[in-house]
Structures are given as structure tokens and as C-alpha cells.
mmCIF file of C-alpha atoms and ligand atoms in Angstrom:
data_model
loop_
_atom_site.group_PDB
_atom_site.id
_atom_site.type_symbol
_atom_site.label_atom_id
_atom_site.label_comp_id
_atom_site.label_asym_id
_atom_site.label_seq_id
_atom_site.Cartn_x
_atom_site.Cartn_y
_atom_site.Cartn_z
ATOM 1 C CA UNK A 32 0.104 -0.141 0.072
ATOM 2 C CA UNK A 33 1.326 3.334 -0.778
ATOM 3 C CA UNK A 34 1.995 6.274 1.494
ATOM 4 C CA UNK A 35 -1.296 8.783 1.667
ATOM 5 C CA UNK A 36 1.295 11.441 0.187
ATOM 6 C CA UNK A 37 2.676 9.290 -2.512
ATOM 7 C CA UNK A 38 -0.790 8.280 -3.504
ATOM 8 C CA UNK A 39 -1.503 11.891 -3.934
ATOM 9 C CA UNK A 40 1.501 12.342 -6.529
ATOM 10 C CA UNK A 41 0.522 9.058 -8.389
ATOM 11 C CA UNK A 42 -3.032 10.068 -8.683
ATOM 12 C CA UNK A 43 -1.526 13.383 -9.910
ATOM 13 C CA UNK A 44 0.631 12.033 -12.220
ATOM 14 C CA UNK A 45 -2.256 9.738 -13.396
ATOM 15 C CA UNK A 46 -4.517 12.499 -13.859
ATOM 16 C CA UNK A 47 -2.056 15.126 -15.697
ATOM 17 C CA UNK A 48 1.025 13.154 -17.098
ATOM 18 C CA UNK A 49 1.509 10.350 -19.494
ATOM 19 C CA UNK A 50 0.247 7.019 -18.032
ATOM 20 C CA UNK A 51 3.237 5.297 -18.399
ATOM 21 C CA UNK A 52 5.290 7.969 -16.538
ATOM 22 C CA UNK A 53 3.194 7.442 -13.569
ATOM 23 C CA UNK A 54 2.795 3.937 -13.666
ATOM 24 C CA UNK A 55 6.866 3.735 -13.770
ATOM 25 C CA UNK A 56 6.847 6.406 -11.125
ATOM 26 C CA UNK A 57 4.115 4.887 -8.623
ATOM 27 C CA UNK A 58 5.891 1.111 -8.733
ATOM 28 C CA UNK A 59 4.351 -2.076 -9.787
ATOM 29 C CA UNK A 60 6.416 -2.610 -13.032
ATOM 30 C CA UNK A 61 9.516 -3.841 -11.968
ATOM 31 C CA UNK A 62 10.548 -7.393 -12.600
ATOM 32 C CA UNK A 63 11.193 -8.135 -8.523
ATOM 33 C CA UNK A 64 7.058 -7.211 -8.487
ATOM 34 C CA UNK A 65 6.209 -9.237 -11.259
ATOM 35 C CA UNK A 66 8.628 -12.449 -9.703
ATOM 36 C CA UNK A 67 5.750 -13.211 -7.143
ATOM 37 C CA UNK A 68 2.888 -13.730 -9.100
ATOM 38 C CA UNK A 69 2.192 -17.306 -7.663
ATOM 39 C CA UNK A 70 2.008 -15.686 -4.010
ATOM 40 C CA UNK A 71 -1.095 -14.335 -2.897
ATOM 41 C CA UNK A 72 -1.564 -10.996 -3.187
ATOM 42 C CA UNK A 73 -3.943 -10.803 -0.095
ATOM 43 C CA UNK A 74 -2.992 -7.669 1.950
ATOM 44 C CA UNK A 75 -0.995 -7.882 5.073
ATOM 45 C CA UNK A 76 -3.645 -5.849 6.620
ATOM 46 C CA UNK A 77 -6.197 -8.251 8.963
ATOM 47 C CA UNK A 78 -9.813 -8.973 7.729
ATOM 48 C CA UNK A 79 -12.109 -7.508 9.702
ATOM 49 C CA UNK A 80 -15.535 -9.697 9.131
ATOM 50 C CA UNK A 81 -17.707 -7.210 11.238
ATOM 51 C CA UNK A 82 -16.799 -3.882 9.377
ATOM 52 C CA UNK A 83 -19.854 -2.034 8.103
ATOM 53 C CA UNK A 84 -20.498 -2.898 4.356
ATOM 54 C CA UNK A 85 -19.258 0.540 2.414
ATOM 55 C CA UNK A 86 -21.338 2.480 0.546
ATOM 56 C CA UNK A 87 -20.873 4.872 -2.313
ATOM 57 C CA UNK A 88 -17.935 2.821 -3.702
ATOM 58 C CA UNK A 89 -17.120 2.687 -7.208
ATOM 59 C CA UNK A 90 -16.816 -0.831 -8.844
ATOM 60 C CA UNK A 91 -15.575 -1.598 -12.493
ATOM 61 C CA UNK A 92 -16.419 -4.120 -14.266
ATOM 62 C CA UNK A 93 -14.197 -5.303 -16.935
ATOM 63 C CA UNK A 94 -14.959 -8.276 -19.015
ATOM 64 C CA UNK A 95 -12.900 -10.264 -21.442
ATOM 65 C CA UNK A 96 -15.133 -8.590 -24.378
ATOM 66 C CA UNK A 97 -18.332 -6.261 -23.949
ATOM 67 C CA UNK A 98 -20.567 -7.481 -26.985
ATOM 68 C CA UNK A 99 -20.860 -11.285 -25.598
ATOM 69 C CA UNK A 100 -24.322 -11.778 -24.361
ATOM 70 C CA UNK A 101 -22.543 -14.053 -21.626
ATOM 71 C CA UNK A 102 -21.036 -11.387 -20.203
ATOM 72 C CA UNK A 103 -23.744 -9.081 -20.746
ATOM 73 C CA UNK A 104 -25.767 -11.077 -18.301
ATOM 74 C CA UNK A 105 -22.792 -11.809 -16.008
ATOM 75 C CA UNK A 106 -22.409 -7.858 -15.611
ATOM 76 C CA UNK A 107 -26.005 -7.041 -15.169
ATOM 77 C CA UNK A 108 -25.881 -9.575 -12.409
ATOM 78 C CA UNK A 109 -22.597 -7.242 -10.786
ATOM 79 C CA UNK A 110 -24.669 -3.911 -11.778
ATOM 80 C CA UNK A 111 -27.725 -5.237 -9.882
ATOM 81 C CA UNK A 112 -25.442 -5.962 -7.093
ATOM 82 C CA UNK A 113 -23.291 -3.020 -6.881
ATOM 83 C CA UNK A 114 -26.339 -1.007 -6.913
ATOM 84 C CA UNK A 115 -28.095 -2.871 -4.041
ATOM 85 C CA UNK A 116 -25.159 -2.207 -1.920
ATOM 86 C CA UNK A 117 -25.438 1.271 -2.127
ATOM 87 C CA UNK A 118 -22.205 1.747 -4.689
ATOM 88 C CA UNK A 119 -21.802 3.050 -8.062
ATOM 89 C CA UNK A 120 -21.361 0.303 -11.243
ATOM 90 C CA UNK A 121 -19.315 0.713 -14.396
ATOM 91 C CA UNK A 122 -18.311 -1.284 -17.105
ATOM 92 C CA UNK A 123 -15.413 -1.091 -19.728
ATOM 93 C CA UNK A 124 -14.256 -3.394 -21.905
ATOM 94 C CA UNK A 125 -12.899 -4.322 -25.810
ATOM 95 C CA UNK A 126 -15.063 -5.933 -28.057
ATOM 96 C CA UNK A 127 -12.943 -8.452 -29.070
ATOM 97 C CA UNK A 128 -11.584 -11.387 -26.821
ATOM 98 C CA UNK A 129 -8.186 -11.200 -28.117
ATOM 99 C CA UNK A 130 -7.561 -7.561 -27.710
ATOM 100 C CA UNK A 131 -5.291 -8.026 -24.865
ATOM 101 C CA UNK A 132 -3.570 -4.632 -25.264
ATOM 102 C CA UNK A 133 -6.798 -3.101 -25.071
ATOM 103 C CA UNK A 134 -7.814 -4.864 -22.091
ATOM 104 C CA UNK A 135 -4.441 -3.755 -20.055
ATOM 105 C CA UNK A 136 -5.381 0.225 -21.142
ATOM 106 C CA UNK A 137 -8.834 -0.277 -19.656
ATOM 107 C CA UNK A 138 -7.457 -1.480 -16.527
ATOM 108 C CA UNK A 139 -5.128 1.501 -16.294
ATOM 109 C CA UNK A 140 -8.321 3.575 -17.189
ATOM 110 C CA UNK A 141 -10.115 2.125 -14.073
ATOM 111 C CA UNK A 142 -6.763 2.977 -12.274
ATOM 112 C CA UNK A 143 -6.484 6.417 -13.581
ATOM 113 C CA UNK A 144 -10.035 6.930 -12.452
ATOM 114 C CA UNK A 145 -9.477 6.098 -8.741
ATOM 115 C CA UNK A 146 -12.244 3.257 -8.648
ATOM 116 C CA UNK A 147 -12.630 1.353 -5.587
ATOM 117 C CA UNK A 148 -12.622 -1.824 -7.086
ATOM 118 C CA UNK A 149 -12.451 -3.540 -10.062
ATOM 119 C CA UNK A 150 -13.702 -6.880 -11.591
ATOM 120 C CA UNK A 151 -12.295 -8.548 -14.589
ATOM 121 C CA UNK A 152 -12.451 -11.381 -16.537
ATOM 122 C CA UNK A 153 -8.617 -11.584 -18.057
ATOM 123 C CA UNK A 154 -8.157 -12.645 -21.571
ATOM 124 C CA UNK A 155 -4.548 -13.440 -21.029
ATOM 125 C CA UNK A 156 -2.935 -14.760 -17.454
ATOM 126 C CA UNK A 157 0.174 -12.799 -17.801
ATOM 127 C CA UNK A 158 -0.504 -9.604 -20.134
ATOM 128 C CA UNK A 159 -2.604 -7.935 -17.335
ATOM 129 C CA UNK A 160 -0.632 -8.579 -14.294
ATOM 130 C CA UNK A 161 1.772 -5.602 -14.453
ATOM 131 C CA UNK A 162 -1.277 -3.073 -14.744
ATOM 132 C CA UNK A 163 -3.629 -5.099 -12.008
ATOM 133 C CA UNK A 164 -0.559 -4.745 -9.742
ATOM 134 C CA UNK A 165 -0.327 -0.879 -10.013
ATOM 135 C CA UNK A 166 -4.229 -0.766 -9.482
ATOM 136 C CA UNK A 167 -3.865 -2.615 -6.167
ATOM 137 C CA UNK A 168 -0.693 -0.443 -4.986
ATOM 138 C CA UNK A 169 -2.839 2.464 -5.490
ATOM 139 C CA UNK A 170 -5.340 0.705 -2.948
ATOM 140 C CA UNK A 171 -7.741 -0.608 -5.499
ATOM 141 C CA UNK A 172 -9.280 -3.897 -5.044
ATOM 142 C CA UNK A 173 -8.727 -6.291 -7.607
ATOM 143 C CA UNK A 174 -11.355 -9.224 -8.239
ATOM 144 C CA UNK A 175 -11.139 -11.657 -11.198
ATOM 145 C CA UNK A 176 -13.981 -13.297 -11.989
ATOM 146 C CA UNK A 177 -14.871 -16.085 -15.194
ATOM 147 C CA UNK A 178 -11.262 -16.103 -16.237
ATOM 148 C CA UNK A 179 -8.051 -15.729 -14.008
ATOM 149 C CA UNK A 180 -4.697 -14.089 -13.765
ATOM 150 C CA UNK A 181 -1.943 -15.632 -11.330
ATOM 151 C CA UNK A 182 -2.731 -15.093 -7.595
ATOM 152 C CA UNK A 183 -0.076 -12.474 -7.061
ATOM 153 C CA UNK A 184 -1.754 -10.169 -9.726
ATOM 154 C CA UNK A 185 -5.302 -9.673 -7.683
ATOM 155 C CA UNK A 186 -7.011 -10.079 -4.023
ATOM 156 C CA UNK A 187 -9.173 -12.863 -5.273
ATOM 157 C CA UNK A 188 -11.012 -14.875 -8.239
ATOM 158 C CA UNK A 189 -14.399 -15.529 -8.003
ATOM 159 C CA UNK A 190 -14.569 -18.800 -10.023
ATOM 160 C CA UNK A 191 -17.594 -20.171 -11.612
ATOM 161 C CA UNK A 192 -17.455 -23.989 -10.862
ATOM 162 C CA UNK A 193 -15.085 -26.266 -9.980
ATOM 163 C CA UNK A 194 -12.410 -26.078 -13.113
ATOM 164 C CA UNK A 195 -11.198 -29.999 -12.815
ATOM 165 C CA UNK A 196 -15.461 -30.442 -12.657
ATOM 166 C CA UNK A 197 -16.023 -28.720 -15.603
ATOM 167 C CA UNK A 198 -13.143 -30.061 -17.826
ATOM 168 C CA UNK A 199 -13.683 -33.609 -16.810
ATOM 169 C CA UNK A 200 -17.888 -33.262 -17.109
ATOM 170 C CA UNK A 201 -17.597 -32.062 -20.396
ATOM 171 C CA UNK A 202 -15.399 -35.287 -21.635
ATOM 172 C CA UNK A 203 -17.816 -37.535 -19.735
ATOM 173 C CA UNK A 204 -20.792 -36.107 -21.449
ATOM 174 C CA UNK A 205 -19.360 -36.201 -24.869
ATOM 175 C CA UNK A 206 -18.328 -39.701 -24.336
ATOM 176 C CA UNK A 207 -21.450 -40.899 -23.156
ATOM 177 C CA UNK A 208 -22.745 -39.540 -26.440
ATOM 178 C CA UNK A 209 -20.394 -41.182 -28.777
ATOM 179 C CA UNK A 210 -20.437 -44.288 -27.170
ATOM 180 C CA UNK A 211 -16.988 -43.854 -25.772
ATOM 181 C CA UNK A 212 -15.839 -44.400 -29.333
ATOM 182 C CA UNK A 213 -13.989 -42.151 -32.151
ATOM 183 C CA UNK A 214 -12.083 -38.909 -33.090
ATOM 184 C CA UNK A 215 -13.064 -36.184 -30.973
ATOM 185 C CA UNK A 216 -12.248 -32.089 -31.067
ATOM 186 C CA UNK A 217 -12.226 -28.963 -29.207
ATOM 187 C CA UNK A 218 -13.318 -25.640 -30.172
ATOM 188 C CA UNK A 219 -11.934 -23.241 -27.954
ATOM 189 C CA UNK A 220 -11.840 -19.503 -27.264
ATOM 190 C CA UNK A 221 -8.538 -17.752 -27.566
ATOM 191 C CA UNK A 222 -5.454 -19.249 -27.409
ATOM 192 C CA UNK A 223 -4.375 -17.619 -24.067
ATOM 193 C CA UNK A 224 -7.728 -17.583 -22.225
ATOM 194 C CA UNK A 225 -6.824 -18.934 -18.781
ATOM 195 C CA UNK A 226 -10.393 -20.397 -18.111
ATOM 196 C CA UNK A 227 -10.277 -22.481 -21.294
ATOM 197 C CA UNK A 228 -7.147 -23.595 -20.846
ATOM 198 C CA UNK A 229 -7.243 -24.707 -17.270
ATOM 199 C CA UNK A 230 -10.740 -26.800 -18.652
ATOM 200 C CA UNK A 231 -8.762 -28.409 -21.706
ATOM 201 C CA UNK A 232 -6.127 -29.469 -18.960
ATOM 202 C CA UNK A 233 -8.174 -31.113 -17.230
ATOM 203 C CA UNK A 234 -10.128 -32.621 -20.437
ATOM 204 C CA UNK A 235 -7.064 -33.976 -21.440
ATOM 205 C CA UNK A 236 -6.385 -35.467 -18.227
ATOM 206 C CA UNK A 237 -10.007 -36.956 -17.849
ATOM 207 C CA UNK A 238 -9.194 -38.525 -21.267
ATOM 208 C CA UNK A 239 -6.062 -40.477 -19.948
ATOM 209 C CA UNK A 240 -8.656 -42.806 -17.953
ATOM 210 C CA UNK A 241 -8.523 -46.203 -19.775
ATOM 211 C CA UNK A 242 -12.584 -46.023 -20.142
ATOM 212 C CA UNK A 243 -11.399 -43.348 -22.887
ATOM 213 C CA UNK A 244 -9.121 -45.801 -24.455
ATOM 214 C CA UNK A 245 -10.945 -45.760 -27.885
ATOM 215 C CA UNK A 246 -11.394 -41.965 -28.231
ATOM 216 C CA UNK A 247 -8.853 -39.728 -29.433
ATOM 217 C CA UNK A 248 -8.365 -36.143 -29.188
ATOM 218 C CA UNK A 249 -7.318 -34.899 -32.811
ATOM 219 C CA UNK A 250 -7.308 -31.489 -32.404
ATOM 220 C CA UNK A 251 -7.859 -27.986 -30.168
ATOM 221 C CA UNK A 252 -8.863 -25.410 -32.666
ATOM 222 C CA UNK A 253 -9.607 -21.784 -31.659
ATOM 223 C CA UNK A 254 -12.410 -19.678 -32.404
ATOM 224 C CA UNK A 255 -10.946 -16.487 -30.423
ATOM 225 C CA UNK A 256 -15.091 -15.940 -29.337
ATOM 226 C CA UNK A 257 -15.785 -14.827 -32.194
ATOM 227 C CA UNK A 258 -19.064 -16.292 -34.148
ATOM 228 C CA UNK A 259 -17.690 -16.091 -37.690
ATOM 229 C CA UNK A 260 -14.248 -17.510 -36.713
ATOM 230 C CA UNK A 261 -15.880 -20.282 -34.669
ATOM 231 C CA UNK A 262 -18.382 -21.445 -37.457
ATOM 232 C CA UNK A 263 -15.240 -21.403 -39.896
ATOM 233 C CA UNK A 264 -13.345 -23.508 -37.341
ATOM 234 C CA UNK A 265 -15.900 -26.154 -37.196
ATOM 235 C CA UNK A 266 -16.533 -26.061 -40.557
ATOM 236 C CA UNK A 267 -12.511 -27.016 -40.960
ATOM 237 C CA UNK A 268 -12.393 -29.710 -38.378
ATOM 238 C CA UNK A 269 -14.986 -31.748 -40.331
ATOM 239 C CA UNK A 270 -13.031 -31.227 -43.578
ATOM 240 C CA UNK A 271 -9.828 -32.281 -41.966
ATOM 241 C CA UNK A 272 -11.109 -34.955 -39.912
ATOM 242 C CA UNK A 273 -14.049 -36.338 -41.759
ATOM 243 C CA UNK A 274 -14.486 -39.136 -39.254
ATOM 244 C CA UNK A 275 -14.947 -36.605 -36.463
ATOM 245 C CA UNK A 276 -17.410 -38.103 -33.646
ATOM 246 C CA UNK A 277 -17.671 -35.105 -31.318
ATOM 247 C CA UNK A 278 -16.700 -31.717 -30.679
ATOM 248 C CA UNK A 279 -16.699 -30.013 -27.147
ATOM 249 C CA UNK A 280 -16.678 -26.154 -27.121
ATOM 250 C CA UNK A 281 -16.056 -24.766 -23.929
ATOM 251 C CA UNK A 282 -17.113 -21.253 -24.664
ATOM 252 C CA UNK A 283 -20.481 -20.097 -25.450
ATOM 253 C CA UNK A 284 -19.450 -18.145 -28.573
ATOM 254 C CA UNK A 285 -17.985 -21.268 -29.731
ATOM 255 C CA UNK A 286 -20.703 -24.069 -28.834
ATOM 256 C CA UNK A 287 -23.473 -21.690 -30.770
ATOM 257 C CA UNK A 288 -21.163 -21.342 -34.066
ATOM 258 C CA UNK A 289 -20.714 -24.897 -33.973
ATOM 259 C CA UNK A 290 -24.357 -25.747 -33.223
ATOM 260 C CA UNK A 291 -25.156 -23.401 -36.316
ATOM 261 C CA UNK A 292 -22.810 -25.134 -38.498
ATOM 262 C CA UNK A 293 -23.715 -28.249 -37.748
ATOM 263 C CA UNK A 294 -27.331 -27.825 -37.734
ATOM 264 C CA UNK A 295 -27.312 -26.781 -41.077
ATOM 265 C CA UNK A 296 -25.036 -29.618 -42.332
ATOM 266 C CA UNK A 297 -25.041 -33.290 -43.045
ATOM 267 C CA UNK A 298 -23.543 -33.561 -39.930
ATOM 268 C CA UNK A 299 -26.473 -32.718 -37.608
ATOM 269 C CA UNK A 300 -27.136 -35.089 -34.892
ATOM 270 C CA UNK A 301 -24.464 -37.497 -36.157
ATOM 271 C CA UNK A 302 -21.423 -35.566 -34.916
ATOM 272 C CA UNK A 303 -21.872 -34.725 -31.027
ATOM 273 C CA UNK A 304 -21.656 -31.314 -29.404
ATOM 274 C CA UNK A 305 -21.209 -30.601 -26.186
ATOM 275 C CA UNK A 306 -19.742 -27.808 -23.776
ATOM 276 C CA UNK A 307 -20.659 -24.455 -22.113
ATOM 277 C CA UNK A 308 -23.531 -22.511 -23.675
ATOM 278 C CA UNK A 309 -26.425 -20.388 -22.517
ATOM 279 C CA UNK A 310 -29.610 -21.819 -22.502
ATOM 280 C CA UNK A 311 -31.166 -19.143 -24.609
ATOM 281 C CA UNK A 312 -28.548 -19.568 -27.470
ATOM 282 C CA UNK A 313 -29.174 -23.368 -27.404
ATOM 283 C CA UNK A 314 -32.793 -24.079 -27.172
ATOM 284 C CA UNK A 315 -33.433 -24.236 -30.695
ATOM 285 C CA UNK A 316 -30.336 -26.504 -31.240
ATOM 286 C CA UNK A 317 -31.540 -28.932 -28.322
ATOM 287 C CA UNK A 318 -34.760 -29.066 -29.874
ATOM 288 C CA UNK A 319 -33.870 -29.310 -33.423
ATOM 289 C CA UNK A 320 -31.443 -32.301 -32.514
ATOM 290 C CA UNK A 321 -28.430 -30.896 -33.078
ATOM 291 C CA UNK A 322 -27.215 -31.211 -29.438
ATOM 292 C CA UNK A 323 -28.232 -33.415 -26.771
ATOM 293 C CA UNK A 324 -27.071 -31.871 -23.570
ATOM 294 C CA UNK A 325 -24.410 -29.213 -22.603
ATOM 295 C CA UNK A 326 -23.791 -27.090 -19.225
ATOM 296 C CA UNK A 327 -23.208 -23.742 -17.561
ATOM 297 C CA UNK A 328 -23.500 -22.093 -14.523
ATOM 298 C CA UNK A 329 -25.603 -18.957 -14.497
ATOM 299 C CA UNK A 330 -23.499 -15.857 -15.541
ATOM 300 C CA UNK A 331 -25.903 -13.367 -13.411
ATOM 301 C CA UNK A 332 -24.646 -15.024 -10.132
ATOM 302 C CA UNK A 333 -21.174 -15.159 -11.369
ATOM 303 C CA UNK A 334 -21.344 -11.268 -11.635
ATOM 304 C CA UNK A 335 -23.668 -10.818 -8.172
ATOM 305 C CA UNK A 336 -20.761 -12.787 -6.468
ATOM 306 C CA UNK A 337 -17.973 -10.985 -8.077
ATOM 307 C CA UNK A 338 -19.602 -7.679 -7.145
ATOM 308 C CA UNK A 339 -20.152 -8.541 -3.710
ATOM 309 C CA UNK A 340 -16.652 -9.960 -3.533
ATOM 310 C CA UNK A 341 -15.062 -6.689 -4.536
ATOM 311 C CA UNK A 342 -17.526 -4.623 -2.216
ATOM 312 C CA UNK A 343 -16.400 -7.193 0.716
ATOM 313 C CA UNK A 344 -12.680 -6.604 -0.164
ATOM 314 C CA UNK A 345 -13.152 -2.779 -0.474
ATOM 315 C CA UNK A 346 -14.893 -2.755 2.914
ATOM 316 C CA UNK A 347 -12.002 -4.803 4.457
ATOM 317 C CA UNK A 348 -14.343 -7.608 5.519
ATOM 318 C CA UNK A 349 -11.882 -9.752 3.561
ATOM 319 C CA UNK A 350 -8.362 -9.212 2.129
ATOM 320 C CA UNK A 351 -8.297 -12.793 -0.205
ATOM 321 C CA UNK A 352 -6.335 -14.621 2.378
ATOM 322 C CA UNK A 353 -7.524 -18.661 2.508
ATOM 323 C CA UNK A 354 -9.708 -19.201 5.254
ATOM 324 C CA UNK A 355 -11.611 -15.915 5.410
ATOM 325 C CA UNK A 356 -15.668 -15.959 5.166
ATOM 326 C CA UNK A 357 -17.866 -13.427 4.264
ATOM 327 C CA UNK A 358 -21.862 -13.009 3.325
ATOM 328 C CA UNK A 359 -22.982 -12.337 -0.149
ATOM 329 C CA UNK A 360 -26.668 -12.313 -0.113
ATOM 330 C CA UNK A 361 -27.916 -15.018 1.911
ATOM 331 C CA UNK A 362 -25.034 -17.168 1.148
ATOM 332 C CA UNK A 363 -21.481 -17.354 3.505
ATOM 333 C CA UNK A 364 -18.540 -18.085 1.410
ATOM 334 C CA UNK A 365 -15.260 -18.977 2.511
ATOM 335 C CA UNK A 366 -11.997 -18.334 0.536
ATOM 336 C CA UNK A 367 -10.050 -21.490 -0.854
ATOM 337 C CA UNK A 368 -6.608 -21.788 -1.752
ATOM 338 C CA UNK A 369 -4.989 -18.875 -3.593
ATOM 339 C CA UNK A 370 -7.916 -16.898 -2.768
ATOM 340 C CA UNK A 371 -10.166 -18.648 -4.912
ATOM 341 C CA UNK A 372 -14.004 -18.609 -4.047
ATOM 342 C CA UNK A 373 -16.408 -20.830 -5.816
ATOM 343 C CA UNK A 374 -20.026 -20.014 -6.994
ATOM 344 C CA UNK A 375 -21.065 -23.572 -7.179
ATOM 345 C CA UNK A 376 -21.966 -26.527 -9.469
ATOM 346 C CA UNK A 377 -22.840 -25.991 -13.115
ATOM 347 C CA UNK A 378 -26.190 -27.136 -14.329
ATOM 348 C CA UNK A 379 -26.630 -29.723 -17.711
ATOM 349 C CA UNK A 380 -29.304 -28.756 -19.849
ATOM 350 C CA UNK A 381 -31.100 -31.065 -21.974
ATOM 351 C CA UNK A 382 -34.490 -31.125 -23.600
ATOM 352 C CA UNK A 383 -36.087 -32.034 -20.415
ATOM 353 C CA UNK A 384 -35.086 -29.198 -18.386
ATOM 354 C CA UNK A 385 -33.727 -26.344 -20.966
ATOM 355 C CA UNK A 386 -37.195 -24.637 -20.925
ATOM 356 C CA UNK A 387 -36.920 -23.643 -17.196
ATOM 357 C CA UNK A 388 -33.951 -21.273 -17.861
ATOM 358 C CA UNK A 389 -34.041 -17.896 -19.538
ATOM 359 C CA UNK A 390 -30.540 -16.408 -19.392
HETATM 360 C C1 RAM B 543 -17.241 -17.213 -23.456
HETATM 361 C C2 RAM B 543 -16.051 -16.831 -22.552
HETATM 362 C C3 RAM B 543 -16.367 -16.984 -21.248
HETATM 363 C C4 RAM B 543 -16.248 -18.219 -20.609
HETATM 364 C C5 RAM B 543 -17.655 -18.826 -21.403
HETATM 365 C C6 RAM B 543 -18.185 -19.942 -20.963
HETATM 366 O O1 RAM B 543 -18.723 -16.483 -23.374
HETATM 367 O O2 RAM B 543 -15.196 -17.292 -23.147
HETATM 368 O O3 RAM B 543 -15.276 -16.636 -20.522
HETATM 369 O O4 RAM B 543 -16.531 -18.555 -19.341
HETATM 370 O O5 RAM B 543 -17.661 -18.811 -22.624
#
């Protein structure tokens, strides 16, 4: 934490001079700082679970991508919670999920605007680190949600569901659908996305189990959370691997584009597709027989928890250390290893239950 007069100097620098100069002058960009990215960023201060929830704060949300319906729903959940808690919500962010430089400059903008806390879904685990550390050294609380950076670059990570659970269950869902036999592929988001890469790691591990001995992962393609690129990548997968039996797409943009392609092709119902999608995007493809089952958590609840975590950090009720607890709405959450807070379990959607969901 910077001394108050240094904080003022930093604020003046950030407001009046080039941001690069301000950032260098205010620390957070040295090699030494970046070195312990794996240590938790939980501040040395002690949490006071009984501290009052502060009002009048400003909480900035910075999703991977602003025009992605998944983030629209998640951030609306965040906005509702921030407003309910008596603080001000704002959202900034790039329109492409591969605009890492854009995300860095949005972190710097929020820092310059002196928000009290920010909730960030990282496009890339490393690229944002220096800017996030800069924010934290200016007293801003940093929560990652949906897609993490390194533990040392934020105070806490609000995870949508256990990463291991998500990776393994997607393989289980697809393997069941293809009768545990045949070639499969993954259609992911950006090649640098922390969340997708973590899930893919667990998918590969799950595939090592002997019950998948006849299932072969032939390719991981990247559609960059762009509808057109994901559509073309699906087409390319089928051309390159005519015997493909199934695709896992752990991204709401990817699974929708893949479903759209399959549904209008000779592969409809023959090449199985599962992964992470929103019920509203996927309803049509479940009903027309393109998709049997897929999964997701409720993005609005993720945004809600990210907002409540940000406010709890800014109020001093938690610091992000393992074992601390705090109340978000009616639920009490315990902070786990490396400052990770888990929202809960994902829901599997199929013809039987999809009409009960509207997001
Ligand atoms: C996309 C994004 C997001 C991911 C979901 C499942 O919208 O890549 O990060 O969590 O899919």
C-alpha cells in the first residue's frame, strides 16, 4: 500500500501526465514485483468480518469482451448487486476477446479514474498482471471473475465452478454421447484464455482414464470467441477430420457457432456437440436434435458474487486470504487456496429442463 502523499502524487501523475510515466513512477512495473505472481496478493492487513459494508464506492467491471451475451448477463448481475449495496457500477471493455492490449489500457483507465474496486475477466493470464498490480498498489481492490490471472496479480478470483469438475464433466458428457468411441476435437476461445486452458488441461487428463481408450482427441481449434471464426473453425475441423464423432466447445460463443454450422449440415445429430453454452443460445439446437446436452452456471450469479466480493474487499471484511469468510446475499462463502471463491456447481441442460431457464 502506498503512503498517502505518494498516493496523491500517483493520482496527480496519472491524471496530469502520461500514464506510462505515472505507472513507472508509482511502482508495480519492476521485475521484482512480477516475480512472485504465484504468491497470493492478499494484503498484509487483517480482515474485519464485522466491518460495515461501505457505500458510495465505485466498482468497475472489465469483461473479456463487451458484446458477448454471456458477459452482458454476468455484468448485469454485477450491476444489480453493486447498486443494491449502495455503490456505483461501471463497465468498460474491449469488443474482441483477443484484444489484450485493449484490456490492459482499460485496467489503466479504471486505475486512473480511482475506482475503489474492479472485477476483471482476464483474456490472458500474464498480460494484465503489471497493470493490475499497479491498481492494487494504488489501494484498488482487484477481483478476477470467470477467467483468472496469477494469484499474485489480484486479491481474489471468483470461479464459476470447480475447473476440474467442468473439464472432466464435458469429456464425460461427450463420451457418453459417442458411445466411448471415435475421434473428438475441442473448439476453444482465445489461445491465451486462462479459463478455457485450465478446463482443457483437465479434459486431457480425464481422457487418460482407460474407459476412454477408444476416444482420440485429434485437434484443438481456436475460434477466439468470434462467431464467424468459430463457425469457420468448425467447418475446417470436419473437413480435416471426416471421421470426427464429437466436438467439445467450452465457450458460449464457440458452441453456438458450432451448433449453427452442424445444424445446417449433413453432420446434424451425427457429430455430437457439447460444452458450455447459454440455454437461450442453445434452445433451438437442443430442440432440433443438433445438441443432446451441454452445461453452464448462471452468469448473473457469477457477476453478483464478483460484485459482492469486490465490495467486501473494499470494505475490509476480507483480504483474499484462504479461510476468510464473508456473506454474499444469503450465502456465506469461504475463501479457498490462492484466494479462489467458488460459485457452485454447473447445471446440465437437455430437452427435459431447458425451458425452465431464461438466460
Ligand atoms: C465465453 C467466454 C467466457 C466463458 C464462457 C463459457 O463467453 O469465453 O470466458 O466463461 O464462454
